[in-house]
Coordinates of C-alpha atoms in Angstrom, one line a residue:
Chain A
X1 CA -0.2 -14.9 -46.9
X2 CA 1.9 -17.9 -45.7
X3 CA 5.0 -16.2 -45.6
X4 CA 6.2 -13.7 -43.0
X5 CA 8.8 -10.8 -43.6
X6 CA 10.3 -11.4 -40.4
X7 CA 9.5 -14.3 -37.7
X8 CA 9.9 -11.8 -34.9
X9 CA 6.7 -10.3 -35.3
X10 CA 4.8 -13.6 -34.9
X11 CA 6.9 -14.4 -31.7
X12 CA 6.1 -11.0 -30.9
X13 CA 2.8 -11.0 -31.5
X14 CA 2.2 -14.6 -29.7
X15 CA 4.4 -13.3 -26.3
X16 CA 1.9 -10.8 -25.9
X17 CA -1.2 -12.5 -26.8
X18 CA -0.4 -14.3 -23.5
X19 CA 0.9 -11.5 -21.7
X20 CA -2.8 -10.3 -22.3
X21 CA -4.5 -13.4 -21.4
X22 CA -3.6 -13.6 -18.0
X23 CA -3.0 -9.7 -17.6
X24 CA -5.0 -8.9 -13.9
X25 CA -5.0 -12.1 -12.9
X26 CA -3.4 -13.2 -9.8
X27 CA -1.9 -16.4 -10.5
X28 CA -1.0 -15.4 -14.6
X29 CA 0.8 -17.9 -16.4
X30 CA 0.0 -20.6 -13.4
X31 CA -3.3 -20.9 -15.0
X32 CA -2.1 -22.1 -18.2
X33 CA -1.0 -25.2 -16.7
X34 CA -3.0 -25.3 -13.4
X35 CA -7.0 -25.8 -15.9
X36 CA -5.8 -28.7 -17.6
X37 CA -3.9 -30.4 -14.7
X38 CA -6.9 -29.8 -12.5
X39 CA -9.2 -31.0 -15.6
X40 CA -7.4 -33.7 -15.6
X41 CA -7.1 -34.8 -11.9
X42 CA -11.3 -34.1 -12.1
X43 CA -11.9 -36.6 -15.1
X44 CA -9.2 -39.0 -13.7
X45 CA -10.7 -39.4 -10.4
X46 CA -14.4 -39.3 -12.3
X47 CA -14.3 -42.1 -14.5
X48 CA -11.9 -44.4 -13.2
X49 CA -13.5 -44.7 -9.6
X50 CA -16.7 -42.9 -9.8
X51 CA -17.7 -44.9 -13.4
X52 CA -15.1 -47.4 -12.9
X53 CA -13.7 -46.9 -16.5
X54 CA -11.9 -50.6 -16.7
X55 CA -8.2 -49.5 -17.9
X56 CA -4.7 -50.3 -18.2
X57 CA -3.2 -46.9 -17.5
X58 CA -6.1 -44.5 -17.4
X59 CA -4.4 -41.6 -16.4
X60 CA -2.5 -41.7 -19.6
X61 CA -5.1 -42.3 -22.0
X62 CA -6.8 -39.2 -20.6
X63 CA -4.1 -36.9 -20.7
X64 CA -3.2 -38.4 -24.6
X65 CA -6.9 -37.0 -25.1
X66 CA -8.0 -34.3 -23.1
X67 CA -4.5 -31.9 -23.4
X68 CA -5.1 -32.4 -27.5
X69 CA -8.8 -31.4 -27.0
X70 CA -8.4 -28.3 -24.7
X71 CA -5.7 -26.8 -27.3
X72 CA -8.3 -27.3 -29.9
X73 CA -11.4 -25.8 -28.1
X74 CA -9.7 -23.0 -26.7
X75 CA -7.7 -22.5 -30.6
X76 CA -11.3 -22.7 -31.9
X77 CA -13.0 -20.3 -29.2
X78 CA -9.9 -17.4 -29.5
X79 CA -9.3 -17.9 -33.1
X80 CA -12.3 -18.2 -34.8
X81 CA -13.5 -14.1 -34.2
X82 CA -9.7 -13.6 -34.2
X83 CA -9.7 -11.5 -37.7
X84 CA -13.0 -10.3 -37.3
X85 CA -11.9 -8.5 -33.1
X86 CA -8.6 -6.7 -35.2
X87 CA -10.8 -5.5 -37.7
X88 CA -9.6 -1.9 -37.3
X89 CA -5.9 -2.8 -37.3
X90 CA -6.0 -5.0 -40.0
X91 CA -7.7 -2.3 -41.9
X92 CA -5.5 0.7 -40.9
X93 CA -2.1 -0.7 -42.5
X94 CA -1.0 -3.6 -44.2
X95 CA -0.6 -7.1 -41.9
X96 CA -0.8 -10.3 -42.7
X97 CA -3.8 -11.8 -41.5
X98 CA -2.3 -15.1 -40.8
X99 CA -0.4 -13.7 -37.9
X100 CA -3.6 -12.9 -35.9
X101 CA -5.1 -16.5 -36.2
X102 CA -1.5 -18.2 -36.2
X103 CA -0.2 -16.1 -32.9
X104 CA -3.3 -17.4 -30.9
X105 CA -3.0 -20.9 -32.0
X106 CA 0.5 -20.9 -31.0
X107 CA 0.0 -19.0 -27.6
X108 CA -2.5 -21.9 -27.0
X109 CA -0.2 -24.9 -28.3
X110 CA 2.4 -23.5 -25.9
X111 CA 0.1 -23.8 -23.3
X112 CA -0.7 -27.6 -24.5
X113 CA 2.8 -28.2 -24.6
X114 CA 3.7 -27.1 -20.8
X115 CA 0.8 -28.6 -19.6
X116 CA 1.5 -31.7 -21.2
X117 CA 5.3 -31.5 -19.5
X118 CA 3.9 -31.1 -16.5
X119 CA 1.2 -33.8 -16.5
X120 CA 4.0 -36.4 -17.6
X121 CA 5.7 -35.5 -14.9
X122 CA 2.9 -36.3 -12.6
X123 CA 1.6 -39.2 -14.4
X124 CA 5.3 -40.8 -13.7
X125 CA 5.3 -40.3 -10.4
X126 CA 1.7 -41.2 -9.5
X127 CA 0.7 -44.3 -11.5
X128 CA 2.0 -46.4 -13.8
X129 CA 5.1 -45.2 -14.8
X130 CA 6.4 -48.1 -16.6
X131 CA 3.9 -47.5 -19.5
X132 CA 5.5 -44.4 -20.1
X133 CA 8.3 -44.9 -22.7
X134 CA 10.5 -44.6 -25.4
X135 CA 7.1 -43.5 -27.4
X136 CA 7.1 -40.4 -26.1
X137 CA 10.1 -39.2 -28.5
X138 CA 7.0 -39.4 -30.8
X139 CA 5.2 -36.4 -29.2
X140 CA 7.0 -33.5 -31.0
X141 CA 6.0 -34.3 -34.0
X142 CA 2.5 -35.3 -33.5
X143 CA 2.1 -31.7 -31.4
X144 CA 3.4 -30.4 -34.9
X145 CA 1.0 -32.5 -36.3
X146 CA -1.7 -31.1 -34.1
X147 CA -0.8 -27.9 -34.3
X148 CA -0.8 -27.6 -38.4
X149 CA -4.1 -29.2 -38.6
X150 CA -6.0 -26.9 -35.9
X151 CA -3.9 -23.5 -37.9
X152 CA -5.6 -24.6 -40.9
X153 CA -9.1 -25.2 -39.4
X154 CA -9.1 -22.3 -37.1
X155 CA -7.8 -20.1 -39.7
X156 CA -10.5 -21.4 -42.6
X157 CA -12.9 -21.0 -40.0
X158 CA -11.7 -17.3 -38.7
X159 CA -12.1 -16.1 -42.6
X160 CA -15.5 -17.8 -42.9
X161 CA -16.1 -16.1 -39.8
X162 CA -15.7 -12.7 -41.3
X163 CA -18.4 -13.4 -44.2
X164 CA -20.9 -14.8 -41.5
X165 CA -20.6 -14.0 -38.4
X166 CA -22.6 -16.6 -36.7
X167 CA -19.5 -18.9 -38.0
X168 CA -18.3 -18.4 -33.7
X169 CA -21.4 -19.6 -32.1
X170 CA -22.0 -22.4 -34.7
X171 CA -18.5 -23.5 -33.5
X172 CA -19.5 -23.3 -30.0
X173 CA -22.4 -26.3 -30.1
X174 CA -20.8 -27.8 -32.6
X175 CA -17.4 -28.4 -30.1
X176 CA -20.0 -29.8 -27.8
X177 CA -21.1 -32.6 -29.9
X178 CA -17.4 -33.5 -31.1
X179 CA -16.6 -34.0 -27.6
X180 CA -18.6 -36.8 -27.4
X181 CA -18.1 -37.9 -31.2
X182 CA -13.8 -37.8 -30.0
X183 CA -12.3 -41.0 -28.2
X184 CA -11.0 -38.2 -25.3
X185 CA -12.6 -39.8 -22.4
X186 CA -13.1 -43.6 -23.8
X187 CA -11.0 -46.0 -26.1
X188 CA -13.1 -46.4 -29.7
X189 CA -13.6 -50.3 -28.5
X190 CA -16.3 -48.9 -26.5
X191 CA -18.2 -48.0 -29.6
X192 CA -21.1 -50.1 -31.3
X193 CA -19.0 -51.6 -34.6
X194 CA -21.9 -50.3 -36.2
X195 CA -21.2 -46.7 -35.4
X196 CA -17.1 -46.5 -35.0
X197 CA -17.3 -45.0 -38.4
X198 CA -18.6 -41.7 -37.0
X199 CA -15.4 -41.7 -34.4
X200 CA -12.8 -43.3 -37.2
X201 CA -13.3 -40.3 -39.6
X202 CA -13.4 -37.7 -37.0
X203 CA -10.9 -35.2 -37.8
X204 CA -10.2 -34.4 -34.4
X205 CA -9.7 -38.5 -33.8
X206 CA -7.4 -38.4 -36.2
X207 CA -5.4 -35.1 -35.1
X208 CA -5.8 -36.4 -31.7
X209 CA -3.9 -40.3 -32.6
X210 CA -0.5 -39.4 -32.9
X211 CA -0.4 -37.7 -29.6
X212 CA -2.1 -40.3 -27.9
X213 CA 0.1 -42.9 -29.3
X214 CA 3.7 -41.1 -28.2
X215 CA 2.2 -41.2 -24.5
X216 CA 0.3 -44.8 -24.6
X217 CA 2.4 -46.6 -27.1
X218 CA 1.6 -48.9 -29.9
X219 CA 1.6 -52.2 -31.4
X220 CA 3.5 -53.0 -34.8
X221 CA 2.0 -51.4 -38.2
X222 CA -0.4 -49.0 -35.6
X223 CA 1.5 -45.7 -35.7
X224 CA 2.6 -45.6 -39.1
X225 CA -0.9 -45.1 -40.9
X226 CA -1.9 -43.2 -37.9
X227 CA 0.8 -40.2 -38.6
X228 CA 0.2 -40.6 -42.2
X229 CA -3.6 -39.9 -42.0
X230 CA -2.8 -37.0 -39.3
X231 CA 0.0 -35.5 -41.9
X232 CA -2.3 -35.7 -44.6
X233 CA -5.5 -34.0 -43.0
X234 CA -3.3 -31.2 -41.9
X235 CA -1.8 -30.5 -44.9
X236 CA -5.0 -30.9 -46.2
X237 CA -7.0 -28.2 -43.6
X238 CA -4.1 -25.7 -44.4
X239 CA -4.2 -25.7 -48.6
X240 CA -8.1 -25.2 -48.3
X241 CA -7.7 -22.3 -46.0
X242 CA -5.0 -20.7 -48.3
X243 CA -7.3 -21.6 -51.3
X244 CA -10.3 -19.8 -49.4
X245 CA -7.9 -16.8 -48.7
X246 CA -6.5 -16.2 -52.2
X247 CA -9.8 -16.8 -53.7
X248 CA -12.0 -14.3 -51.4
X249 CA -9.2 -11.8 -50.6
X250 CA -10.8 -8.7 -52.0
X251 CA -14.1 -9.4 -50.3
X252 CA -12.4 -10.2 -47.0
X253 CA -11.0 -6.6 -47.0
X254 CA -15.2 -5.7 -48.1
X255 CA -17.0 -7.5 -45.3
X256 CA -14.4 -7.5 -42.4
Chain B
X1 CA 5.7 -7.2 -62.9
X2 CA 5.4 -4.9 -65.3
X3 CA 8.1 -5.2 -68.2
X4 CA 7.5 -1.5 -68.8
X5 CA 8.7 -0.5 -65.1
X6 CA 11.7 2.0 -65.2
X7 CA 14.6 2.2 -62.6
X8 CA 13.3 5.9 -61.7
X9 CA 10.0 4.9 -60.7
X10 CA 8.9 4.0 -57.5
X11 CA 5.7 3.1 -58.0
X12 CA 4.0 2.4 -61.6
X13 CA -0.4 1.6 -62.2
X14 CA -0.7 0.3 -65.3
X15 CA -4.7 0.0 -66.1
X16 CA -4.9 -1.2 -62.9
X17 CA -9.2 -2.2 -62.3
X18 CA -11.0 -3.3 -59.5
X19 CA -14.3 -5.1 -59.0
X20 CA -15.8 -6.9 -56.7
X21 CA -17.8 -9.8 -56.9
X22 CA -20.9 -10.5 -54.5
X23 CA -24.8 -11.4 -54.3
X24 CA -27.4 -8.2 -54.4
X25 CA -28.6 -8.1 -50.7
X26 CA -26.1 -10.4 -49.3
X27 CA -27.2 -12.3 -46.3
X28 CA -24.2 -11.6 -43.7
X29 CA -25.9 -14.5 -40.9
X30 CA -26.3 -18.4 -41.7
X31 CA -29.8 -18.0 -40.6
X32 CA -31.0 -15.7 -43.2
X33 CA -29.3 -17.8 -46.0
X34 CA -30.7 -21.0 -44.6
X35 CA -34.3 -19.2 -44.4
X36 CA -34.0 -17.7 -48.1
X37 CA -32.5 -21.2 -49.5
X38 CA -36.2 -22.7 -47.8
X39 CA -37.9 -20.0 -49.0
X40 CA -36.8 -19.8 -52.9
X41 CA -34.2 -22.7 -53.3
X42 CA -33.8 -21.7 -57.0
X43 CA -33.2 -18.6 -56.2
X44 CA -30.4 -19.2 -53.5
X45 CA -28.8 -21.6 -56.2
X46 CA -29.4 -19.5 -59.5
X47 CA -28.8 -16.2 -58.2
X48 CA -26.4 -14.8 -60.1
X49 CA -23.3 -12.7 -58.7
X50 CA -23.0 -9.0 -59.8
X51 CA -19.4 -7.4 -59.9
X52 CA -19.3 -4.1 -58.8
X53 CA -16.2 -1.8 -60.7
X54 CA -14.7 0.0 -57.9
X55 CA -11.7 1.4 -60.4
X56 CA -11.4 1.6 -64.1
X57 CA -8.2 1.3 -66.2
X58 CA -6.3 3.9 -63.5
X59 CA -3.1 4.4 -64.5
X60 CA -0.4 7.0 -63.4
X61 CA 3.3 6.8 -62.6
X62 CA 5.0 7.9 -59.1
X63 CA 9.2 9.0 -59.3
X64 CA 11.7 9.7 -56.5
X65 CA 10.4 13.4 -54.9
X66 CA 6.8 12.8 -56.5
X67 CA 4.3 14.0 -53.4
X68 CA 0.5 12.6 -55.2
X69 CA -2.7 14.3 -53.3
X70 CA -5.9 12.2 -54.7
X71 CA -8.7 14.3 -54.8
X72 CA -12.3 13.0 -55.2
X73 CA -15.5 12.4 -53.6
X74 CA -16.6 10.0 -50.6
X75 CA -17.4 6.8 -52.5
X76 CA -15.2 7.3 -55.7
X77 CA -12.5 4.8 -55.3
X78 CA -9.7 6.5 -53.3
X79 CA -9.5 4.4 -50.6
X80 CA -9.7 1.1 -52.2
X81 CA -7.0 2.9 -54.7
X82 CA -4.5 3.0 -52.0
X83 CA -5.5 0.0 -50.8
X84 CA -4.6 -2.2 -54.1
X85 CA -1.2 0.1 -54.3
X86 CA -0.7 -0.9 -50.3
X87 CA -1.5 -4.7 -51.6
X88 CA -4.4 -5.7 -49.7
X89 CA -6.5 -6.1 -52.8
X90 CA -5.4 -8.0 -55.7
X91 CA -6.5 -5.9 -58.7
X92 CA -9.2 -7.6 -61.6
X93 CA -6.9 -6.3 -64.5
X94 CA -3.9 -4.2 -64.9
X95 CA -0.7 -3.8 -62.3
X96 CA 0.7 -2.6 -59.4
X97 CA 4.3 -2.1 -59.1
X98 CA 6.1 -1.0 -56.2
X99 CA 9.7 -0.2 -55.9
X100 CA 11.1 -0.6 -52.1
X101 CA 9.7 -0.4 -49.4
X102 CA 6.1 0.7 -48.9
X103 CA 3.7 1.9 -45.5
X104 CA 0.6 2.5 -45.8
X105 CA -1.7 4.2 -43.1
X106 CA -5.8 4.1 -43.3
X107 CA -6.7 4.3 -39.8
X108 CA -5.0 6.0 -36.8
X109 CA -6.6 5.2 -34.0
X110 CA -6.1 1.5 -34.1
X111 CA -4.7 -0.7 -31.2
X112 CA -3.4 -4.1 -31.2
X113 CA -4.7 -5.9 -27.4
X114 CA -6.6 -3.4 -25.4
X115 CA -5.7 -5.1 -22.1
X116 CA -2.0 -4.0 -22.7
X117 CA -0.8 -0.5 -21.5
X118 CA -0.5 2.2 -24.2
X119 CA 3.6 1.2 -23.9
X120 CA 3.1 -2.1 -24.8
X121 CA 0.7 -1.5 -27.5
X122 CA 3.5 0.7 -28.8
X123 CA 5.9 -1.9 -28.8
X124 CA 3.4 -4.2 -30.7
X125 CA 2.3 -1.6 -33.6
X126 CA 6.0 -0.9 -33.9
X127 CA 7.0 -4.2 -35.0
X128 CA 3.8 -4.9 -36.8
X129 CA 4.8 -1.1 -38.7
X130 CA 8.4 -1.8 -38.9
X131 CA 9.0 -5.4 -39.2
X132 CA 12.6 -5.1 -40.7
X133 CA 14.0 -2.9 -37.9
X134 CA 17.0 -4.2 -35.9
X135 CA 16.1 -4.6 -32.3
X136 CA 18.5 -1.6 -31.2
X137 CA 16.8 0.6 -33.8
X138 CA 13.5 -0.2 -32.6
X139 CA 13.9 0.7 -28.8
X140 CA 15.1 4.2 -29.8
X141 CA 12.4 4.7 -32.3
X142 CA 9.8 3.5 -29.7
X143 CA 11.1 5.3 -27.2
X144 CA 11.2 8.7 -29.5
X145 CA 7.4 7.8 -30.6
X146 CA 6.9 7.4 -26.9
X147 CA 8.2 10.9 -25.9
X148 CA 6.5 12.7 -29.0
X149 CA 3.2 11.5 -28.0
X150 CA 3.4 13.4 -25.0
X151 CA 0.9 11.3 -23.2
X152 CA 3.7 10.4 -20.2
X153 CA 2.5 8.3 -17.5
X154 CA -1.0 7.5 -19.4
X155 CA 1.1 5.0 -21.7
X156 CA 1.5 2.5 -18.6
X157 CA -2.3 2.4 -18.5
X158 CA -4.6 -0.5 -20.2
X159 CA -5.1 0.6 -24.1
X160 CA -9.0 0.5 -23.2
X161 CA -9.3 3.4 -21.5
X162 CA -7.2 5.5 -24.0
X163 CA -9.9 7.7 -26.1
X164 CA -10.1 8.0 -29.4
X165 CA -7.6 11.1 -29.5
X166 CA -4.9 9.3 -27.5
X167 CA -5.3 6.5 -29.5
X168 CA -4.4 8.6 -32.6
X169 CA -1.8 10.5 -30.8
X170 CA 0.1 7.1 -29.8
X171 CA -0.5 5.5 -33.5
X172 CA 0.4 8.8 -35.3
X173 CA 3.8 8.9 -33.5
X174 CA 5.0 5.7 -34.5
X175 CA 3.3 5.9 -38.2
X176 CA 5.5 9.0 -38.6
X177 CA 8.7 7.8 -37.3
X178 CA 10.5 6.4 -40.4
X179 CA 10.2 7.5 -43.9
X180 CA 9.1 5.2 -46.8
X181 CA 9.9 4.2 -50.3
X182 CA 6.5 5.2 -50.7
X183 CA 4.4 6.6 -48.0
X184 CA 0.8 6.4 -48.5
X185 CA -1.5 8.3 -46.2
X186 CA -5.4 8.3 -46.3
X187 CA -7.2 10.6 -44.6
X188 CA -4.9 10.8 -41.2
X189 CA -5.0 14.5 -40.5
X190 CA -8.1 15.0 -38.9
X191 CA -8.0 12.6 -36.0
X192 CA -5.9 14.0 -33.1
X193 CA -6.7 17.2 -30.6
X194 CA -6.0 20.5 -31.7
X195 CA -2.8 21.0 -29.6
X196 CA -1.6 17.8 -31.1
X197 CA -2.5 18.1 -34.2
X198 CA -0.1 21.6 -35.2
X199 CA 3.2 19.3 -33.8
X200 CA 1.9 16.2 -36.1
X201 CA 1.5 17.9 -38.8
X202 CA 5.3 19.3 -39.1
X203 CA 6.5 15.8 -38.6
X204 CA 3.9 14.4 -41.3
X205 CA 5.3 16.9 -43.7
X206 CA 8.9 16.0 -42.5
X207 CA 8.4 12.2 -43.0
X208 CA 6.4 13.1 -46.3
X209 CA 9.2 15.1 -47.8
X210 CA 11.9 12.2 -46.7
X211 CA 9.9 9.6 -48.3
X212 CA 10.8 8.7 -51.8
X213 CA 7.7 9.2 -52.8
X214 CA 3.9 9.9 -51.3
X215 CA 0.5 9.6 -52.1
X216 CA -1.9 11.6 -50.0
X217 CA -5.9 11.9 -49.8
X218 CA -7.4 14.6 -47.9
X219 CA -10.8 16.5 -48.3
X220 CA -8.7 19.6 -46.4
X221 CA -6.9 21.5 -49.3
X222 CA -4.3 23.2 -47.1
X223 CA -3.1 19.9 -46.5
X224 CA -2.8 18.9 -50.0
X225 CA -1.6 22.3 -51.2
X226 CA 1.3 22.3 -48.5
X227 CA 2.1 18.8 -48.9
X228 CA 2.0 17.9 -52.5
X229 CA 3.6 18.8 -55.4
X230 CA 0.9 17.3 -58.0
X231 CA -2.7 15.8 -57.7
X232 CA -5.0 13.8 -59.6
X233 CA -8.9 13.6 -59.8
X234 CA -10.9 10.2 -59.7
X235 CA -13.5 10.0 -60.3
X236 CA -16.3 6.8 -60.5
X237 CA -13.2 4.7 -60.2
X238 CA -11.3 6.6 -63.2
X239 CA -8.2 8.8 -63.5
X240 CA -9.7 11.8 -65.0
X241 CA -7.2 14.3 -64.2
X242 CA -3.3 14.3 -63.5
X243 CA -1.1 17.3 -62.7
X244 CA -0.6 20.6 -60.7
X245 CA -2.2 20.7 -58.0
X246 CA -4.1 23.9 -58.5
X247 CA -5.0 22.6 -61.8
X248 CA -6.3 19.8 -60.2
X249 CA -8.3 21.6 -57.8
X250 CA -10.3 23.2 -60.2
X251 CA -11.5 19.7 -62.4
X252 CA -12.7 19.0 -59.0
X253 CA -14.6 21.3 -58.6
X254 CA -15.6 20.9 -62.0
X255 CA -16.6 17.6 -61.7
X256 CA -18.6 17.9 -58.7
X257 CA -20.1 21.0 -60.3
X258 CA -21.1 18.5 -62.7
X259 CA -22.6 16.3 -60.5
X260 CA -24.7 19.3 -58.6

């Protein structure tokens, strides 16, 4: 299922999932970057001088957290009922199911990735530029990173999905606890010793570290183990979604 | 695959059987397993799976020129037949082996993003039908699928407000553009308007006959009789018949005689 006949279709496939998205909307692609940049500018302005959030570099903390977590809500909201909306299609000929899930996970990491461009841009020229540096050459692969782990979650999650339906709106609530259970708004220090364990073995901490470390930086022996544990997960989150494919294949086709 | 496959043979099914594996009155919502796993725990844990044979030891040869109608009734296997040939299910015992290429059609009246115009739904399904097709080759075959459908300025409205008929007309076009190695059809006849249907049905025999080789199922027997050259009867998930086609015809009847 891994494997595609021809790369075209998933570029094909992903150009006009977006093309979609934004079809009869005035602004279109605009509001790809202009939610996160606006999310952003909210919960900057919020909790450094509404809460007075006590941080070196705010700004960039956030957008290190909160661009990683809008790719992953919106990946899990489009493409967790991904295989179960082209039900007819994926019944009427023969398509790799992987396509479906992958296209709308890339068509949202795109997304990520020009809003993040754009919110560098600004970061640099608003605030503290200085704290922006040679890091940063870091961020490709930990968007990679990011990107192979939510695929494998959103695409275990999609099949699930197709067996039990309520898979989607367990996902919802369940995105609205991990918000709070994620360091996106708040360093981990903030967090009772006692209960750092909770935010430590997060997955979505750990997806979330790499990123946040090619935009904040890092001290010696930090990023190392952090990309390890990332690389690990998401290898990890796509074998057991192609385990759960090849083992429930024939049933998929049953109950989609 | 198979160490008995020949060079002439496009596609071989060597005791090919299929069986599903699933609880009796599977629970499709969290809720209701999470209510029966309160309400008998042992019984959520213990219950044993059933497997339910869909085919039985079916096994039958295709060569270049061989045009297969598969007759049989609702519920006896044909669909999920063509399906384990097409390769979306992987078959419990036996083989499948396919020589070149192979299209498979089950459903014609399926889009890709409904908020897309007909055109660019067209553009979609045709790379999704024909994903080895040089980009050159695909703008004239969509644009001959495009003309054939006959539904002119309708294809640069949204894909949701097609109905079901233009739907078909759009996704019968471009299922019919290319012949196959081995062109398996299920059941796509009935689907378009009458007007439509006489011009679809010379170009489904066109692309049938230019395929290497086709396997058709149909409940309409003109369709079968004018397309095929040999049938075969399943029935409960067996091969029990295999020749001409009037021959066939008339263990089909048999059978279902049988079963009155």
């Amino acid at each position: 299922m891994h494997r595609f006949e021809n790369w075209s279709t998933l570029k094909d496939l992903t150009f006009f999932q977006m093309k979609a998205r934004y079809r009869g909307t005035a602004a279109g692609f605009l509001w790809v970057v202009l939610n996160p940049v606006i999310l952003l500018l909210v919960q900057g302005v919020i909790f450094r001088h509404v809460l007075k959030v006590q941080m070196a570099n705010y700004p960039a903390f956030l957008l290190g957290g909160l661009l990683p977590w809008t790719f992953f809500a919106m990946s899990l909201q489009m493409g967790v009922p991904a295989l179960s909306n082209a039900r007819q299609l994926l019944l009427a000929f023969r398509i790799d199911p992987t396509v479906f899930v992958l296209s709308v996970v890339l068509d949202n990491w795109i997304n990520f990735a020009a809003a993040f461009g754009i919110a560098i841009f600004g970061i640099t020229v608003m605030s503290d530029a200085s704290a922006l540096g040679w890091h940063l050459v870091l961020f490709p692969a930990a968007a990679i990173l990011l990107l192979a782990g939510i695929y494998g979650l959103v695409m275990y999650l999609a099949l699930f999905n197709v067996f039990f339906r309520d898979v989607r709106f367990i996902c919802h609530f369940i995105l609205n606890i991990l918000l709070f259970a994620t360091p996106v708004f708040y360093p981990v220090d903030l967090i009772p010793a006692d209960w750092r364990w909770a935010v430590e073995y997060n997955p979505m901490t750990i997806l979330i570290e790499p990123v946040r470390l090619s935009v904040m930086g890092f001290s010696e022996g930090v990023a190392l183990p952090a990309f390890r544990n990332a690389l690990l997960l998401s290898a990890g989150l796509l074998l057991l979604s192609m385990q759960y494919w090849k083992r429930r294949r024939n049933e998929f086709y049953l109950y989609l | 695959m198979n160490s008995t496959f020949t060079s002439d043979e496009i596609l071989r099914v060597s005791n090919l059987g299929l069986a599903f594996r699933h609880r009796p009155h599977r629970e499709t919502r969290l809720r209701d397993v999470f209510i029966n796993a309160l309400r008998s725990p042992l019984d959520a844990l213990l219950r044993p799976k059933t497997s339910v044979e869909i085919l039985r030891g079916v096994t039958f040869t295709l060569k270049p020129g061989d045009r297969l109608g598969l007759l049989g009734i609702n519920g006896c296997g044909k669909s999920s037949l063509c399906r384990a040939i097409a390769g979306m299910y992987r078959p419990s015992l036996g083989s499948v082996s396919i020589q070149g290429s192979c299209r498979s059609i089950f459903d014609t009246q399926a889009g890709v993003l409904p908020e897309l115009t007909g055109r660019e739904n067209a553009a979609l399904l045709a790379r999704l039908m024909y994903p080895r097709l040089k980009k050159p080759e695909m703008a004239s075959l969509i644009q001959d699928c495009l003309e054939f459908s006959g539904l002119g300025t309708q294809l640069d409205t949204p894909l949701e407000t097609f109905s079901q008929g233009m739907k078909s007309r759009l996704f019968l076009s471009l299922a019919t553009a290319r012949p196959a190695g081995l062109l398996i059809l299920d059941e796509v006849y009935d689907s378009a308007d009458q007007f439509f249907r006489a011009k679809i049905r010379a170009r489904l025999l066109s692309v049938i006959r230019d395929s290497g080789a086709a396997l058709l199922v149909s409940h309409a027997s003109d369709h079968i009789r004018e397309s095929c050259n040999r049938a075969a009867v399943l029935h409960d998930g067996k091969l029990v018949f295999d020749g001409s086609v009037d021959a066939a015809y008339r263990v089909y009847a048999l059978v279902n005689g049988q079963l009155g």
